[in-house]
Coordinates of C-alpha atoms and ligand atoms in Angstrom, one line a residue:
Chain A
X1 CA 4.9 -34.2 -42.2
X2 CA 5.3 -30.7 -43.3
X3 CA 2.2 -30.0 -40.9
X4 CA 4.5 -31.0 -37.8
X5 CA 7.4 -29.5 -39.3
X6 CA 5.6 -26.4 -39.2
X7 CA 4.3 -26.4 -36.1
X8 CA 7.8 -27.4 -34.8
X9 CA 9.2 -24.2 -36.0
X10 CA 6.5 -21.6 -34.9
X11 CA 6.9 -22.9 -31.9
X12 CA 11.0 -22.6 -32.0
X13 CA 11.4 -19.5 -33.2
X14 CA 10.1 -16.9 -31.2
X15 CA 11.6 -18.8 -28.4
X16 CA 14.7 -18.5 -30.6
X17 CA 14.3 -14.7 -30.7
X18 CA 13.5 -14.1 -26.9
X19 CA 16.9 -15.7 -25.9
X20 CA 18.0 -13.3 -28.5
X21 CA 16.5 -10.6 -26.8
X22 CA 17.3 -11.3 -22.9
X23 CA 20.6 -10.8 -22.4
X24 CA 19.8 -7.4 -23.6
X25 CA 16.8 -7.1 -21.8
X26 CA 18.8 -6.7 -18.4
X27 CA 20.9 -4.1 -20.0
X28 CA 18.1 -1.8 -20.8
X29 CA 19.1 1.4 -18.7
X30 CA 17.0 2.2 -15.5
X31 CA 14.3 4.4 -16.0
X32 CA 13.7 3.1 -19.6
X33 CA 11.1 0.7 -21.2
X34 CA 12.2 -2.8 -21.3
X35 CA 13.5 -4.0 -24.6
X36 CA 10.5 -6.7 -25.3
X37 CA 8.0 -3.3 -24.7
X38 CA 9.8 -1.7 -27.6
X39 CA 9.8 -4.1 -29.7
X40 CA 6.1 -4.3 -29.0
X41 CA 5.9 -0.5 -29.6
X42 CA 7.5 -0.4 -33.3
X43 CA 6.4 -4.1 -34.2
X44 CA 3.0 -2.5 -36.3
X45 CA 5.4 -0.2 -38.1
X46 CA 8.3 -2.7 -39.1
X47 CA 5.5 -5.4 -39.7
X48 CA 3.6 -3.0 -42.3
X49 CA 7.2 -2.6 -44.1
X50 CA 7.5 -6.0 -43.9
X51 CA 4.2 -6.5 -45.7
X52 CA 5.6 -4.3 -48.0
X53 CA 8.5 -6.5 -48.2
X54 CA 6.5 -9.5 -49.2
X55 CA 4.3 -7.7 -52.1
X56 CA 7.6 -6.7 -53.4
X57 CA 8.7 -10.1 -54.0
X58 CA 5.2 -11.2 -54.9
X59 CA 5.1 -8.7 -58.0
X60 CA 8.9 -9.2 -59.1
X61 CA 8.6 -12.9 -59.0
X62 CA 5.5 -12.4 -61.1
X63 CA 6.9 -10.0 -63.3
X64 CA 10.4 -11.9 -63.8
X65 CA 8.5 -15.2 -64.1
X66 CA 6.6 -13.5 -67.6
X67 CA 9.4 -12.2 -68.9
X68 CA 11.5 -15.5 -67.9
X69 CA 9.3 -17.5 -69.7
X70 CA 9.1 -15.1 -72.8
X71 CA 12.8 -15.1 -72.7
X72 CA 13.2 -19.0 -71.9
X73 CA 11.2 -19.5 -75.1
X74 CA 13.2 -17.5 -76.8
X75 CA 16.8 -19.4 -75.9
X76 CA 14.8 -23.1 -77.8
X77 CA 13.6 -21.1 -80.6
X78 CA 14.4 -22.8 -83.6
X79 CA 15.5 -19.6 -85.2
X80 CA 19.4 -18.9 -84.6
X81 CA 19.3 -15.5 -84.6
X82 CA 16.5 -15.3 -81.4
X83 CA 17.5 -18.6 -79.4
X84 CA 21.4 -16.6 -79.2
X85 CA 20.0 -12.7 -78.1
X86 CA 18.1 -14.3 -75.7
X87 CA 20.9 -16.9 -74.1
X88 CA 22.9 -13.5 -74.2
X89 CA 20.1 -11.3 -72.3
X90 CA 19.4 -14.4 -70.1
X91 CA 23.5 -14.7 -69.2
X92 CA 23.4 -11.1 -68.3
X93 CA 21.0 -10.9 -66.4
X94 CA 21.7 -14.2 -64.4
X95 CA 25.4 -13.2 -63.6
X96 CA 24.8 -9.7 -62.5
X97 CA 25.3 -8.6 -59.0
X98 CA 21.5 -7.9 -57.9
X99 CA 22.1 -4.8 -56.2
X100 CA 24.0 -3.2 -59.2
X101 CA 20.9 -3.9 -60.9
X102 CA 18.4 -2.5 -58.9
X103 CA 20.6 0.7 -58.8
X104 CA 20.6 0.6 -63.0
X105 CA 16.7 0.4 -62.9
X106 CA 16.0 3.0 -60.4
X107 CA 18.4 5.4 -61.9
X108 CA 18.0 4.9 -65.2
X109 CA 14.2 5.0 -65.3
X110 CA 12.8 8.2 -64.9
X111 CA 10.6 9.1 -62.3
X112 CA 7.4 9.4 -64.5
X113 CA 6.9 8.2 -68.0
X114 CA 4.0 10.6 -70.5
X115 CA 2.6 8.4 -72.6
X116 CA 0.3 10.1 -75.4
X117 CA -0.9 13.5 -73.5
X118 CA -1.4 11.8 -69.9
X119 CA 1.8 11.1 -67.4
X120 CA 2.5 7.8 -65.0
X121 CA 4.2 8.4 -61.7
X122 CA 6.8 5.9 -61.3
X123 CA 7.5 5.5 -57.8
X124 CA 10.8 4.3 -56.5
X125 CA 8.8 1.0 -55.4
X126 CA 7.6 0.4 -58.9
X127 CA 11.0 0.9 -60.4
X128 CA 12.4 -1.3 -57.4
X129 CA 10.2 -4.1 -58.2
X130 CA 11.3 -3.7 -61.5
X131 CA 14.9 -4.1 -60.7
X132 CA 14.6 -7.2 -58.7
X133 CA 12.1 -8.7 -61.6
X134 CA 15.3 -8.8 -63.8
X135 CA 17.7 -11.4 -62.1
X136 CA 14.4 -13.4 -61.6
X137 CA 13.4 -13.3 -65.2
X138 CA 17.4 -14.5 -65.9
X139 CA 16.9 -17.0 -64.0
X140 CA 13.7 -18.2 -64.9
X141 CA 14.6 -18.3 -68.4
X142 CA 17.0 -20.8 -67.7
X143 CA 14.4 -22.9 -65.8
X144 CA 12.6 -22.8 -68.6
X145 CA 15.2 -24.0 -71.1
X146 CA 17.0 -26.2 -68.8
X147 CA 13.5 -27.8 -68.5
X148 CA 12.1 -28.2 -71.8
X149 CA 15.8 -29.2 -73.4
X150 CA 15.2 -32.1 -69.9
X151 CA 12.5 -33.8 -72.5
X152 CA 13.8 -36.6 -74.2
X153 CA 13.7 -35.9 -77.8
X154 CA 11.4 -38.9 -79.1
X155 CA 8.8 -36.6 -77.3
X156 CA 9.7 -34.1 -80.1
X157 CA 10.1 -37.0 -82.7
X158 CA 6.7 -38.8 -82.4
X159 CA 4.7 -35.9 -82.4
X160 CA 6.9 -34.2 -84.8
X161 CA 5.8 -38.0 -86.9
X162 CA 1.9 -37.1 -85.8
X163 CA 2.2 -34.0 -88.0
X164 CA 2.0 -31.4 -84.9
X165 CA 3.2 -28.4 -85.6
X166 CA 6.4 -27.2 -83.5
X167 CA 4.0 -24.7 -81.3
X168 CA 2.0 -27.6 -80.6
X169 CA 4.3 -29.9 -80.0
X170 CA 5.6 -27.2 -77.4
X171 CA 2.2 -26.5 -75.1
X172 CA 0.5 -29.6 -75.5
X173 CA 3.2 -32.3 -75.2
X174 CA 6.6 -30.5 -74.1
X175 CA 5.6 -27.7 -71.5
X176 CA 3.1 -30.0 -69.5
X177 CA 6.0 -32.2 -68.6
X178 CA 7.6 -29.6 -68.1
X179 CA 5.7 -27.8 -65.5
X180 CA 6.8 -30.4 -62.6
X181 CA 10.2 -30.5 -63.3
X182 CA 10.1 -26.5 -62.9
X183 CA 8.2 -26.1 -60.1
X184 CA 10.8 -27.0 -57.2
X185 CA 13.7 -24.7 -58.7
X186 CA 11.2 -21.8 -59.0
X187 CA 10.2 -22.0 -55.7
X188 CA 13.8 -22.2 -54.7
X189 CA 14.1 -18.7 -56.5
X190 CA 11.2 -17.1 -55.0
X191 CA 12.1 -18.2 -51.1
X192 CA 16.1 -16.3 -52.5
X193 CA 13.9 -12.9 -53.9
X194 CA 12.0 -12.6 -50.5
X195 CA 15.6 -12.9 -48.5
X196 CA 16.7 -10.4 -51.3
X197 CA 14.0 -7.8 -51.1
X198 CA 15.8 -5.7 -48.1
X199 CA 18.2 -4.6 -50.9
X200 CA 15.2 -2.2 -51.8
X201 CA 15.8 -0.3 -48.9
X202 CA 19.2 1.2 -50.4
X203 CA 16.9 2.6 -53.0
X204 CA 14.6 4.5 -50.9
X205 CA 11.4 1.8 -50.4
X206 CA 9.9 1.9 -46.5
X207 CA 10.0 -1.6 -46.3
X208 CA 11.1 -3.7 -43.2
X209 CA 14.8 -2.9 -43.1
X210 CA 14.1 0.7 -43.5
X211 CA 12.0 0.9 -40.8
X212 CA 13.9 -0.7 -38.5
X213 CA 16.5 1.7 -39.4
X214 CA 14.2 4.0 -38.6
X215 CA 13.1 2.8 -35.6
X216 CA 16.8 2.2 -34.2
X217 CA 17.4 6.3 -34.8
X218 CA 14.1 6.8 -32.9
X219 CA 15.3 4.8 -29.9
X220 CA 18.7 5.5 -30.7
X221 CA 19.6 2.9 -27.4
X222 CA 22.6 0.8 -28.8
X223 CA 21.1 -2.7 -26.7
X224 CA 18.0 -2.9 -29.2
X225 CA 19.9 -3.0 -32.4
X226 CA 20.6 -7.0 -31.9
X227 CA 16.7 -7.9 -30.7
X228 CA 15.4 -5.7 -33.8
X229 CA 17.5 -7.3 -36.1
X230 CA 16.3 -10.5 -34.6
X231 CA 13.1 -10.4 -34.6
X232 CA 13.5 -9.1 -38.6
X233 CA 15.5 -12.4 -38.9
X234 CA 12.7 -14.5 -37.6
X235 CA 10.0 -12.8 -39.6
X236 CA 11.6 -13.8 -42.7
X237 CA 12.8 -17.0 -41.3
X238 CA 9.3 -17.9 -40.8
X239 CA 7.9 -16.8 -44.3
X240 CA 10.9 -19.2 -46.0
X241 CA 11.7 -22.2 -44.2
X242 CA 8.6 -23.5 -44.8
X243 CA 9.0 -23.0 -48.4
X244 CA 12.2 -24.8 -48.6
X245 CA 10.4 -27.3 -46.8
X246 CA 7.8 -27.2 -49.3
X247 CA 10.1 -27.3 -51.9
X248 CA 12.3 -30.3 -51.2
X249 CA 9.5 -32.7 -50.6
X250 CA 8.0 -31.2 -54.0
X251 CA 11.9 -32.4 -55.3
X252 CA 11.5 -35.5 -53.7
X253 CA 8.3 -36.2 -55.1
X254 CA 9.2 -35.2 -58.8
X255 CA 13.1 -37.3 -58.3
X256 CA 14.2 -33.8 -59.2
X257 CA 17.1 -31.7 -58.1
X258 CA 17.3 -28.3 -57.7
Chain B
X1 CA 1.7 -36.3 -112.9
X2 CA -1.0 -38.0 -110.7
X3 CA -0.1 -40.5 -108.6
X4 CA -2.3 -44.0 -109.3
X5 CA -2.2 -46.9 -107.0
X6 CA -0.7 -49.2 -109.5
X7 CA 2.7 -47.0 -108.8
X8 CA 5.3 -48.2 -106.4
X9 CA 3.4 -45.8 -103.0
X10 CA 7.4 -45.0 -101.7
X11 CA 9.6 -44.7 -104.3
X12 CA 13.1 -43.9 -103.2
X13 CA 16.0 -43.2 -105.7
X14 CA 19.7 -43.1 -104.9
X15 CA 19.2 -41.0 -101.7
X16 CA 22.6 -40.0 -100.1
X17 CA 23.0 -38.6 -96.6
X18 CA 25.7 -37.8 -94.5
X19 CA 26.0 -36.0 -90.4
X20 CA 29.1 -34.3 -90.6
X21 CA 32.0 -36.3 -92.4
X22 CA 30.4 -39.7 -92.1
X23 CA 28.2 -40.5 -95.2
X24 CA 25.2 -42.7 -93.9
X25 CA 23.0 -43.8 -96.8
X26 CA 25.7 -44.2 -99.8
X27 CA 22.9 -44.2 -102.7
X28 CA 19.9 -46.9 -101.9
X29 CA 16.8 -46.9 -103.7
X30 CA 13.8 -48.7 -103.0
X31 CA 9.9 -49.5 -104.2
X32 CA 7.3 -50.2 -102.3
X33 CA 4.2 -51.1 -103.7
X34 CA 0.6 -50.2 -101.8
X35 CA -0.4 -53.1 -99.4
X36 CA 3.2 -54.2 -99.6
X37 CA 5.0 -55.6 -96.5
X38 CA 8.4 -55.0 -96.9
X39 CA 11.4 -55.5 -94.1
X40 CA 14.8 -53.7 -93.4
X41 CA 17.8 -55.9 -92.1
X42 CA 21.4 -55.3 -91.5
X43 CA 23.5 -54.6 -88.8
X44 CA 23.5 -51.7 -86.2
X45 CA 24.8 -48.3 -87.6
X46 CA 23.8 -49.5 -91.2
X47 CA 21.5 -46.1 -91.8
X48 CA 18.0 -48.3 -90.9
X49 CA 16.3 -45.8 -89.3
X50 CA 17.7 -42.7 -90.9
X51 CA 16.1 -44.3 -93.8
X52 CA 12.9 -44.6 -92.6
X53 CA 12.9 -41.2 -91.3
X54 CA 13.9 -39.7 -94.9
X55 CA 10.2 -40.9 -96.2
X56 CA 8.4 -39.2 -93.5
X57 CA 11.2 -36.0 -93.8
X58 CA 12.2 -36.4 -90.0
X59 CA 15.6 -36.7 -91.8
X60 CA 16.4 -34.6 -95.2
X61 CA 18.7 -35.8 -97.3
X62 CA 21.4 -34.5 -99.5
X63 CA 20.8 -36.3 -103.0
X64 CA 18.2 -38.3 -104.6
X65 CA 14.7 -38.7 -104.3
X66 CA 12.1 -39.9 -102.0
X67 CA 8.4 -39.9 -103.7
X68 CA 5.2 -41.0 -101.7
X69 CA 2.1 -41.5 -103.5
X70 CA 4.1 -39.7 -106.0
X71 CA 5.1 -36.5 -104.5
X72 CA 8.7 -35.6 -104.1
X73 CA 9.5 -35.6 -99.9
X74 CA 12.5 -33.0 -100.1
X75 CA 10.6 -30.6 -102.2
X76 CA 11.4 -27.5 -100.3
X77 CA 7.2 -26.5 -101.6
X78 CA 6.1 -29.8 -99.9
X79 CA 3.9 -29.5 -96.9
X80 CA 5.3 -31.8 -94.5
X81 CA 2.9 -31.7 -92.6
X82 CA 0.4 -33.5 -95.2
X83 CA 2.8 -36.0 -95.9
X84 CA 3.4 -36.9 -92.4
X85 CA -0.6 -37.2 -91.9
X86 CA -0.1 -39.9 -94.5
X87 CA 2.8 -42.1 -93.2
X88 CA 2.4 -43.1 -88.7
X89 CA 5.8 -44.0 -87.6
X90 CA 6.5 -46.2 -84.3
X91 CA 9.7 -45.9 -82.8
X92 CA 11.7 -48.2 -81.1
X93 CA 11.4 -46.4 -77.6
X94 CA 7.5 -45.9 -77.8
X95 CA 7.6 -42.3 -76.6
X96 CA 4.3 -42.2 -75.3
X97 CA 3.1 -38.6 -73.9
X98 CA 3.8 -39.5 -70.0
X99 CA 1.2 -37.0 -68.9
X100 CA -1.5 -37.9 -70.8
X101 CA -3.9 -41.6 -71.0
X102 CA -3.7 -44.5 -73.4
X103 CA -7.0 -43.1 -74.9
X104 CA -5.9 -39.4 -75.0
X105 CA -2.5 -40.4 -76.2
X106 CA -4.6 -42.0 -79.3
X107 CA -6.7 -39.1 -79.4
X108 CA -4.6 -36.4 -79.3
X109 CA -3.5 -35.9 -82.6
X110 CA -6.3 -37.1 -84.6
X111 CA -8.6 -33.7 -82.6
X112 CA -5.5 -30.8 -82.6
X113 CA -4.1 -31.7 -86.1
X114 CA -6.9 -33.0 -88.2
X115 CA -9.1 -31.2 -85.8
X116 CA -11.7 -34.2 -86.2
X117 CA -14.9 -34.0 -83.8
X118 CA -14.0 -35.4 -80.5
X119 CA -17.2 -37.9 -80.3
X120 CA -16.0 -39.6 -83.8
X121 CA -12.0 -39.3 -82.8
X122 CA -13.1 -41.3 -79.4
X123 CA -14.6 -44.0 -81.0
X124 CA -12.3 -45.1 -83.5
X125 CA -9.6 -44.3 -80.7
X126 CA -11.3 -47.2 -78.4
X127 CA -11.9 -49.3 -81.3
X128 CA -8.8 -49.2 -82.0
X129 CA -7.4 -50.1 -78.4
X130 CA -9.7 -53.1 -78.6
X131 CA -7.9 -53.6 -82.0
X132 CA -4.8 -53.7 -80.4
X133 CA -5.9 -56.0 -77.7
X134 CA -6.1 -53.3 -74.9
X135 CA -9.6 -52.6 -74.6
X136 CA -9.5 -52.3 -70.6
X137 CA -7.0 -50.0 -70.4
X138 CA -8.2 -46.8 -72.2
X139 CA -7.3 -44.7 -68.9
X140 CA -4.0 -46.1 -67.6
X141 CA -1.5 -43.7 -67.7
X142 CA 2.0 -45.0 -69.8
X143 CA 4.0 -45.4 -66.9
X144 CA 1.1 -48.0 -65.7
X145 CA 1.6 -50.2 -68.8
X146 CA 4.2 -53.1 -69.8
X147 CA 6.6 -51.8 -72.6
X148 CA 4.5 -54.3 -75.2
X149 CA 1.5 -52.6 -74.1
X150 CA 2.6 -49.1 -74.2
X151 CA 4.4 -50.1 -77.8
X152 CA 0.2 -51.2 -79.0
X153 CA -0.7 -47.8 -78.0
X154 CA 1.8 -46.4 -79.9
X155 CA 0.6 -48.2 -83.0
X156 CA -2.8 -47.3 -82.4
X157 CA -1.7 -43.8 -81.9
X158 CA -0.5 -43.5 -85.0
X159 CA -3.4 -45.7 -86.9
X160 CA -5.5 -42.9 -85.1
X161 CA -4.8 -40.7 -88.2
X162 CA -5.6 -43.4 -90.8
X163 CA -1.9 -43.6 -92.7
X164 CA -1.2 -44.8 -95.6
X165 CA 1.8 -46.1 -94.7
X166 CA 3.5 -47.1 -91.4
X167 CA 7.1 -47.4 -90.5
X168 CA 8.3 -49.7 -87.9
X169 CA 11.8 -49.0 -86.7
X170 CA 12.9 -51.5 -84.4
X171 CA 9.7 -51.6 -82.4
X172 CA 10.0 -54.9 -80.6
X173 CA 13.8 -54.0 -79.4
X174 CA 13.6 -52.9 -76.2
X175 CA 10.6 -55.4 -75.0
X176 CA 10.6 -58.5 -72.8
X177 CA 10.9 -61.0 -75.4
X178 CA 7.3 -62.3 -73.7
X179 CA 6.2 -59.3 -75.1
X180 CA 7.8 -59.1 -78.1
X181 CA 5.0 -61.7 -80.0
X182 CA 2.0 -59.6 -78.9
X183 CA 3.5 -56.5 -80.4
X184 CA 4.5 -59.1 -84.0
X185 CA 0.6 -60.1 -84.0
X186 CA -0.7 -56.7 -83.9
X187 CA 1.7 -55.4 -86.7
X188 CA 0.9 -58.9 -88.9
X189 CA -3.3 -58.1 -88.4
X190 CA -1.9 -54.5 -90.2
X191 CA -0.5 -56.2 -92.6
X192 CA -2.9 -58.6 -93.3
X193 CA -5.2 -56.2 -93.9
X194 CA -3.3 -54.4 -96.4
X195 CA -1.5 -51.8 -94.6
X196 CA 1.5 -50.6 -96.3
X197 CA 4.3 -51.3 -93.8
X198 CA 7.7 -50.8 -94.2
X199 CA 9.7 -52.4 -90.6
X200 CA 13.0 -52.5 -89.4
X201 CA 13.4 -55.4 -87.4
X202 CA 15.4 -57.8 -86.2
X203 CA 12.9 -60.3 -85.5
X204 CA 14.0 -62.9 -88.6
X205 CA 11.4 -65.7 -88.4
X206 CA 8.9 -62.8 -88.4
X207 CA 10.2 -61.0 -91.3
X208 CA 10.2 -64.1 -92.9
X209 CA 6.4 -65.0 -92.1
X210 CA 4.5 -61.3 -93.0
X211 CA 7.5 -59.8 -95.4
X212 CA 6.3 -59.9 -99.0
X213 CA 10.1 -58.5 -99.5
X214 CA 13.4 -58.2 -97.6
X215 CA 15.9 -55.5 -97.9
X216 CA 19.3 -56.6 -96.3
X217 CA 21.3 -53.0 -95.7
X218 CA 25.1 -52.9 -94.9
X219 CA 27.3 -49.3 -94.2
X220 CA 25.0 -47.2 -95.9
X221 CA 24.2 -49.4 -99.1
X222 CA 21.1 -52.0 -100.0
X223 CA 23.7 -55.3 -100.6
X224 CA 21.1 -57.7 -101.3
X225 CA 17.4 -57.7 -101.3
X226 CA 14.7 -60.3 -102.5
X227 CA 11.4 -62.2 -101.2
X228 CA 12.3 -63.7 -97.8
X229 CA 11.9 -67.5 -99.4
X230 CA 14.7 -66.4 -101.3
X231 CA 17.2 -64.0 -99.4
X232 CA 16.8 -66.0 -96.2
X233 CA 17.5 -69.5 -97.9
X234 CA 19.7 -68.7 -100.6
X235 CA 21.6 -65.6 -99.6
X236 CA 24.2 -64.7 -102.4
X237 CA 26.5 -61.8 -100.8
X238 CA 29.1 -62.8 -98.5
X239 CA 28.0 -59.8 -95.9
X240 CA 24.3 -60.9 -96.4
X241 CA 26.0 -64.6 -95.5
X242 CA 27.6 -63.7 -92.5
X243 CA 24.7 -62.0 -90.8
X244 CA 22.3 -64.4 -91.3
X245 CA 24.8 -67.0 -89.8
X246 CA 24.8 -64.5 -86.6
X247 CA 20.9 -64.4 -86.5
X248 CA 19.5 -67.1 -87.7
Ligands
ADP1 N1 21.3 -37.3 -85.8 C1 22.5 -37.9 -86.1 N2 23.6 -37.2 -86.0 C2 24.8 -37.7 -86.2 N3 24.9 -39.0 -86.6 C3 23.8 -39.8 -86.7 C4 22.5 -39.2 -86.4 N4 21.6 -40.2 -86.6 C5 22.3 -41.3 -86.9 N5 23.7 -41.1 -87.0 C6 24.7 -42.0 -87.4 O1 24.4 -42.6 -88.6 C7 24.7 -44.0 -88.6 C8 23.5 -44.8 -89.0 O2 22.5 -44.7 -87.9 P1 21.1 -45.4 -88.0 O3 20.4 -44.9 -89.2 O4 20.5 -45.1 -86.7 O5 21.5 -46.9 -88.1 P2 20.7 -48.2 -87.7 O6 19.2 -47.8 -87.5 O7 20.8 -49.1 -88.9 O8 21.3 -48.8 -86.5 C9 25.2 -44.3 -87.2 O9 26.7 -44.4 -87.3 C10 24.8 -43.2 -86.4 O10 25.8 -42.9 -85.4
MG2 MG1 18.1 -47.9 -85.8

């Protein structure tokens, strides 16, 4: 199903982005390349920022997904003290605007870090990665807790009876039912990073939006501003749907709900 | 003081406890000797299972004392986890581990927390499914068994670790009463061959077959208790009375 699905959509969506881009094809001025040539023309360079684009959310979903899971821990520990910091941190970090964020990280972190005698460049991209990595981890703390506190608590009470300890009770018997039940609402969050990651341009990164931007000043012809968007559109359009796709038959599967 | 096994193997004393306001066990005490089968009765909300779960410390309590083979339960020194090696509880709802087998359910606990050899835990584990009648079915997942089935594994789970004691609490409740006698003939083999058992049922003419003694428990307090012969023919309490009338 998702096979045909898929198929169904490569197929629709560069058709999607040509209609896009005729209309403005006929108002491309005489004596100028047609607007599908210049799109050809700066596709390699948008594309490599897109790539760009795509590690970024790669790394900050793995990043935010180690801390999340730290910090998910955390909110069921059985210790007060812990379980209400990290609901605290987790709140704070699931409620803030992204971009304010990302803003806080790349200012705030300086641009290399010495650590004893030798010194770390940290690039804006790093830092950016960073930035986004903190809503994720927010939010995949609360995955985690919302997950494991999902388990009906004779799970905890018969093993608790079998003389497991707490931590064992935890990875062998809670977090393995677990996993399912997270899987679909992770997902979810990665396919919302990717469409986030263009807030990286604001900071500096040469990822796609930036280079479109740049592109567009190149050109600086006012008809190719919709078709470049577009086709930006359709890139990410692409790389999600199918997630979403992917996810809600995962849901299905599991009877879960995002 | 050693504990020797002509001593009562539970002994519980006076034991209060209360969540919140509401006080729940109002000062019962109880012996049970070793091979002893003894049952729990009483209405619903009478502190039955929060009984049960005070002698393997799943529940604390606020006053009295619970000793097994002589050693004081709420001791703050105690290591609860030796004591709970010692007593297998079944609950009413089974709570099997979903993700894993009938056979690794059984297995699980004698490998991570006795950390036993995994060629001797298998063994006893199938003998023990064939024990419990469900030799057959060593690799069906629990969401592939009847709830009578799934409530053997459970038992067998916890025989797994050898116990000395097992707690029953309710554990024929929520089965197809089809279902209900296979689970009864499993717990009366225990019992017949010596297994301390202390149950909380509801199953009367069972009670009255394997019980060596009956408890009858009513808002918080032990009314009435006796050998089934007696309580269930000659009840003397009015309360004891009126439930029997009711289930009987
Ligand atoms: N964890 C708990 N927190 C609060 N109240 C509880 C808890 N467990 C049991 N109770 C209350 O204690 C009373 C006795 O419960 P229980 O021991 O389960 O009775 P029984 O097993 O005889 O039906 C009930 O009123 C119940 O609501
Ligand atoms: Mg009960």
């Amino acid at each position: 199903m998702t096979q045909s699905l898929l198929r169904r959509w490569i197929l629709l969506l560069p058709l999607v982005s040509l209609v896009l881009a005729l209309p403005h094809e006929a108002l491309a001025a005489p004596g100028q390349p047609g607007i599908l040539a210049s799109l050809l023309k700066w596709t390699p360079l948008i594309f490599k920022g897109f790539l760009l684009n795509l590690l970024a959310s790669v790394l900050s979903m793995a990043l935010g997904t180690l801390f999340g899971a730290f910090l998910g821990l955390a909110q069921i520990s059985p210790n007060r003290l812990v379980a209400k910091s990290a609901w605290a941190v987790t709140q704070f970090f699931r409620n803030a605007p992204w971009l304010v964020l990302l803003f806080y990280t790349v200012l705030l972190i300086p641009f290399e870090i010495g650590i004893s005698g030798g010194v770390i460049p940290l690039p804006d991209t790093a830092k950016a990665i960073l930035g986004l990595a903190l809503p994720v981890m927010g939010n995949v703390s609360e995955i985690v807790r919302g997950a494991v506190q999902s388990v009906p608590s004779g799970q905890w009470e018969s093993a608790q009876a079998l003389a497991f300890t707490r931590r064992q009770t935890l990875w062998m018997i809670i977090l393995p039912q677990c996993l399912k039940r997270m899987l679909p609402p992770w997902m979810n969050l990665y396919a919302v990073l990717t469409m986030a990651t263009p807030l990286i341009s604001i900071v500096g990164v040469e990822e796609a939006m930036t280079m479109t931007r740049a592109a567009l000043a190149a050109e600086n012809r006012s008809e190719l501003l919709v078709p470049m968007y577009g086709m930006l559109l359709v890139w990410f359009y692409l790389y999600c749907a199918p997630i979403a796709a992917w996810t809600k038959r995962l849901e299905m599967r599991f009877g879960v709900k995002a | 003081m050693t504990w020797t096994a002509d001593q009562p193997i539970v002994k519980i004393f006076d034991v209060h406890k209360s969540f919140g306001k509401t006080e729940v066990l109002k000062g019962v005490s109880m012996d049970v000797a070793a091979g002893e089968v003894v049952c729990i009765i009483g209405p619903s909300g009478s502190g039955k299972s929060t009984l049960l779960r005070c002698i393997n410390a799943l529940a604390v309590i606020d006053q009295g004392s619970v000793q097994v083979e002589g050693q004081e339960v709420h001791d703050p020194d105690l290591d609860q986890l030796a004591l709970r090696r010692k007593v297998g509880m079944v609950f009413q709802q089974y709570n099997l581990f979903p993700h894993k087998t009938a056979l690794q359910n059984v297995m699980m606990a004698p490998l991570h927390v006795l950390g036993e050899k995994r060629g001797d835990v298998e063994a006893r584990a199938r003998e023990l499914m064939r024990k419990v009648r469900l030799a057959g079915k060593e690799n069906h997942y629990p969401g592939e068994l009847s709830g009578g089935q799934q409530q053997r594994v459970a038992i067998a789970r916890s025989l797994a670790m050898r116990p000395d004691i097992m707690l029953f609490d309710e554990v024929t409740a929520a089965l197809d009463p089809e279902t209900v006698k296979e689970v009864l003939v499993t717990i009366r083999d225990l019992a017949l061959e010596g297994m301390t058992c202390i149950l909380v049922t509801h199953e009367m003419g069972f009670a009255r077959e394997v019980a060596d003694h009956v408890y009858f428990t009513d808002h918080g307090v032990i009314v009435e208790h006796g050998p089934p012969e007696i309580l269930f023919s000659q009840p003397q309490d009015p309360r004891t009375k009126e439930f029997l009338s009711h289930v009987l």
